[in-house]
Protein backbone atom coordinates (compact mmCIF):
# COMPACT_ATOMS: atom_id res chain seq x y z
CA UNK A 1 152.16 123.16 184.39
CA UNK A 2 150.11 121.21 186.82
CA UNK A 3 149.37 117.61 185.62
CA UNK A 4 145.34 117.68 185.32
CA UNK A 5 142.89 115.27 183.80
CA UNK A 6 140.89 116.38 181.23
CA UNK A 7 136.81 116.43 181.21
CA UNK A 8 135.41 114.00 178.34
CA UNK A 9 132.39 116.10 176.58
CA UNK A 10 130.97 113.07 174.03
CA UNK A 11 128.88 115.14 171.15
CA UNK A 12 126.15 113.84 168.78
CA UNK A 13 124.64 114.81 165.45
CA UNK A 14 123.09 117.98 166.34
CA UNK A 15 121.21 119.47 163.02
CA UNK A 16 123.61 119.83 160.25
CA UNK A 17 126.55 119.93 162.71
CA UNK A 18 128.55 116.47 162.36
CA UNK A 19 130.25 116.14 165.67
CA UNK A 20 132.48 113.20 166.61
CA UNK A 21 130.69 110.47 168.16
CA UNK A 22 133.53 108.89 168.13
CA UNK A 23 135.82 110.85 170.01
CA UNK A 24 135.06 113.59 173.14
CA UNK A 25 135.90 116.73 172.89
CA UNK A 26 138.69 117.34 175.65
CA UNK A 27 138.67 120.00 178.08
CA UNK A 28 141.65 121.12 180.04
CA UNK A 29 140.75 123.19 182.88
CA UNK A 30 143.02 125.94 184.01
CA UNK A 31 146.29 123.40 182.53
CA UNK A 32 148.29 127.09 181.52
CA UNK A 33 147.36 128.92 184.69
CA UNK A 34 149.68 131.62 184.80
CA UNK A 35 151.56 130.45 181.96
CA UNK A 36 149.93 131.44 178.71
CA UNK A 37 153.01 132.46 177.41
CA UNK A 38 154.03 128.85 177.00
CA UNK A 39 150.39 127.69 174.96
CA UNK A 40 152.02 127.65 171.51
CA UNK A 41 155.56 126.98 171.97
CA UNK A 42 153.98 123.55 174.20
CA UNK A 43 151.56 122.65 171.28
CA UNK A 44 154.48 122.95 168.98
CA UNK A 45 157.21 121.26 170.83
CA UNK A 46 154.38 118.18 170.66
CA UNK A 47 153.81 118.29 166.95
CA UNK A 48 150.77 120.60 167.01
CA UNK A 49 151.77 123.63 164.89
CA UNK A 50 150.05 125.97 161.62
CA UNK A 51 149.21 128.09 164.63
CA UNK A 52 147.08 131.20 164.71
CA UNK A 53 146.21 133.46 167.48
CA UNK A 54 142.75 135.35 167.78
CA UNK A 55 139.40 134.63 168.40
CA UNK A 56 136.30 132.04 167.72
CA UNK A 57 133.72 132.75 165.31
CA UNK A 58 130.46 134.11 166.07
CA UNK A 59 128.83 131.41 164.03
CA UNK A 60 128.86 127.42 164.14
CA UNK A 61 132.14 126.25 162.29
CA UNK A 62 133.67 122.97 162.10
CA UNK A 63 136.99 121.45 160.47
CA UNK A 64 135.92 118.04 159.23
CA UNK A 65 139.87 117.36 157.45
CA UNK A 66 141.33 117.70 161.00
CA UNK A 67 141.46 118.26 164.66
CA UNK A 68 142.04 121.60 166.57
CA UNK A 69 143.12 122.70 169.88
CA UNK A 70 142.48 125.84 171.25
CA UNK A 71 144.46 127.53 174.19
CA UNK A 72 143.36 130.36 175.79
CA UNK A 73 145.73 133.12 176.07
CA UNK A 74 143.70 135.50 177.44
CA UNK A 75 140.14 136.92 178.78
CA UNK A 76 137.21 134.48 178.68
CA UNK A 77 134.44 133.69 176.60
CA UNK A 78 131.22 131.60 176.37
CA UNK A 79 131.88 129.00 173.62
CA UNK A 80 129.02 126.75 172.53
CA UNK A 81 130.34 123.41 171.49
CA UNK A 82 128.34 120.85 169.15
CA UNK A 83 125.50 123.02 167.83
CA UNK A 84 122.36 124.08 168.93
CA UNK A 85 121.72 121.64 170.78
CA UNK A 86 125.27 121.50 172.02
CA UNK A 87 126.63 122.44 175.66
CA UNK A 88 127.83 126.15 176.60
CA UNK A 89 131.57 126.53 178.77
CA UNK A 90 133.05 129.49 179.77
CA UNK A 91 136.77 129.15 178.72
CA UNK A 92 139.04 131.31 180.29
CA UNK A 93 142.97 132.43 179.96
CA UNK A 94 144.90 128.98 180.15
CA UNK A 95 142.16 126.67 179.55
CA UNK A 96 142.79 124.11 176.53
CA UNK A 97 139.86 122.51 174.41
CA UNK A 98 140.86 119.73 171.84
CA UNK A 99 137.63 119.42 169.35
CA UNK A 100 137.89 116.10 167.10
CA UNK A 101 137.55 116.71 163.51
CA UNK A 102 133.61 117.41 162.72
CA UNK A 103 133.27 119.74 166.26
CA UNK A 104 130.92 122.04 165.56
CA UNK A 105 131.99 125.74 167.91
CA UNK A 106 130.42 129.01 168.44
CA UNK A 107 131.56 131.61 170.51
CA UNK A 108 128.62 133.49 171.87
CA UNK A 109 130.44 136.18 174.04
CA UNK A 110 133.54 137.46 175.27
CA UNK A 111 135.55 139.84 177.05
CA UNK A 112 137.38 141.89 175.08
CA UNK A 113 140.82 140.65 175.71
CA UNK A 114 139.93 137.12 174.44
CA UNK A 115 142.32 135.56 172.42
CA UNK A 116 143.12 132.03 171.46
CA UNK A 117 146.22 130.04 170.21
CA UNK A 118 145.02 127.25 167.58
CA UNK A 119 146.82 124.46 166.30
CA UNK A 120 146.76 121.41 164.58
CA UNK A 121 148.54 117.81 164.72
CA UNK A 122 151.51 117.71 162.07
CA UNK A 123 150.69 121.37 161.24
CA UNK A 124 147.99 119.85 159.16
CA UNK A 125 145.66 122.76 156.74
CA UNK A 126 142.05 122.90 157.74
CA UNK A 127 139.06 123.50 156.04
CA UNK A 128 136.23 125.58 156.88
CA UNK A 129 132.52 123.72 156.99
CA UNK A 130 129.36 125.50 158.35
CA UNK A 131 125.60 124.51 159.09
CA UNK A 132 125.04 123.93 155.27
CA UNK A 133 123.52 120.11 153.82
CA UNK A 134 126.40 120.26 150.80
CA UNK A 135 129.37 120.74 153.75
CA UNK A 136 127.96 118.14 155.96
CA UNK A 137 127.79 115.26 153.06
CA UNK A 138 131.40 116.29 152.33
CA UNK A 139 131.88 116.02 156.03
CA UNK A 140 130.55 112.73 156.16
CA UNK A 141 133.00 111.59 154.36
CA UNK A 142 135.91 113.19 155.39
CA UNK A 143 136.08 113.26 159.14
CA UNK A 144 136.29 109.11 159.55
CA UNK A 145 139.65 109.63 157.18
CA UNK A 146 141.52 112.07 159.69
CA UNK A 147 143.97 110.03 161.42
CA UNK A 148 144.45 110.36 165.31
CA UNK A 149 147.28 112.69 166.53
CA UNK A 150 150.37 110.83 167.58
CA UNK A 151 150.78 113.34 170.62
CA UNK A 152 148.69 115.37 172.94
CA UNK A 153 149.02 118.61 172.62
CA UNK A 154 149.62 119.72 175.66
CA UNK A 155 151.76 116.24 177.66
CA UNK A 156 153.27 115.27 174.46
CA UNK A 157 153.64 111.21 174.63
CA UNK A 158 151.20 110.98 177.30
CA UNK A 159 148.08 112.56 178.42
CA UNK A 160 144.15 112.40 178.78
CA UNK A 161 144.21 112.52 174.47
CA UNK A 162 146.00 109.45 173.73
CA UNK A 163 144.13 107.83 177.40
CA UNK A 164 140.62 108.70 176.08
CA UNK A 165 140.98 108.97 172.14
CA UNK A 166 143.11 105.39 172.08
CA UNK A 167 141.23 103.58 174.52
């Protein structure tokens, strides 16, 4: 796995999507090139486990309790990130995406093949919020209590997460 720096994306509000303003969602271009295989067994080996495997939803979701990543294992999809008003990247098989707790995502198309691997720090549960006034008040509340991971999921003890999330 080549050693890659990962592009900030800082989100705002956007409607009844919370976001993180204070942390950027992380993308990691290309990081498991060739090397899907090793997505989950990485993330767990640095503390990021209650892993899954399949796709995003076709609606805006968010986690406010908790942060994800997502690893593609394979094909490639169109995810919108933050909303509405959010931005739209084309993920494809070995890119990583870390969302902060409150990160509202969408997919809005994919090959057929697309499949993710998701996980969370600690193997922490995670709730389910959506575009609704009642989830975002509980959201409000909830996503400045979720702790910061101890690890990135993908370098472990260091990495663009603990560079950009601690700084």
């Amino acid at each position: 796995m080549a050693k890659l720096k990962a592009q900030t994306l800082p989100l705002k509000r956007s409607g009844l999507i919370p976001n993180n303003e204070a942390l950027p969602v992380l993308v990691y271009d290309g990081v498991f090139a060739g090397q899907t295989e090793e997505i989950e067994r990485t993330f767990q080996r640095h503390q990021w486990s209650n892993s899954w495997t399949g796709g995003v939803l076709s609606y805006h979701h968010y986690h406010s309790n908790t942060h994800e990543v997502l690893g593609v294992k394979s094909g490639k999809a169109d995810i919108l990130i933050g909303g509405e008003e959010g931005q739209k990247l084309t993920i494809r098989a070995g890119d990583v995406l870390v969302l902060p707790a409150g990160t509202g995502h969408k997919n809005e198309a994919a090959s057929e093949d697309f499949q993710v691997i998701g996980a969370y720090p600690n193997g922490s549960s995670f709730n389910m919020r959506k575009s609704s006034p009642e989830d975002y008040k509980q959201a409000e509340q909830e996503i400045p209590a979720v702790p910061l991971p101890k690890t990135d999921p993908v370098y472990g003890d260091s990495g663009p997460l603990l560079e950009v999330w601690y700084s």
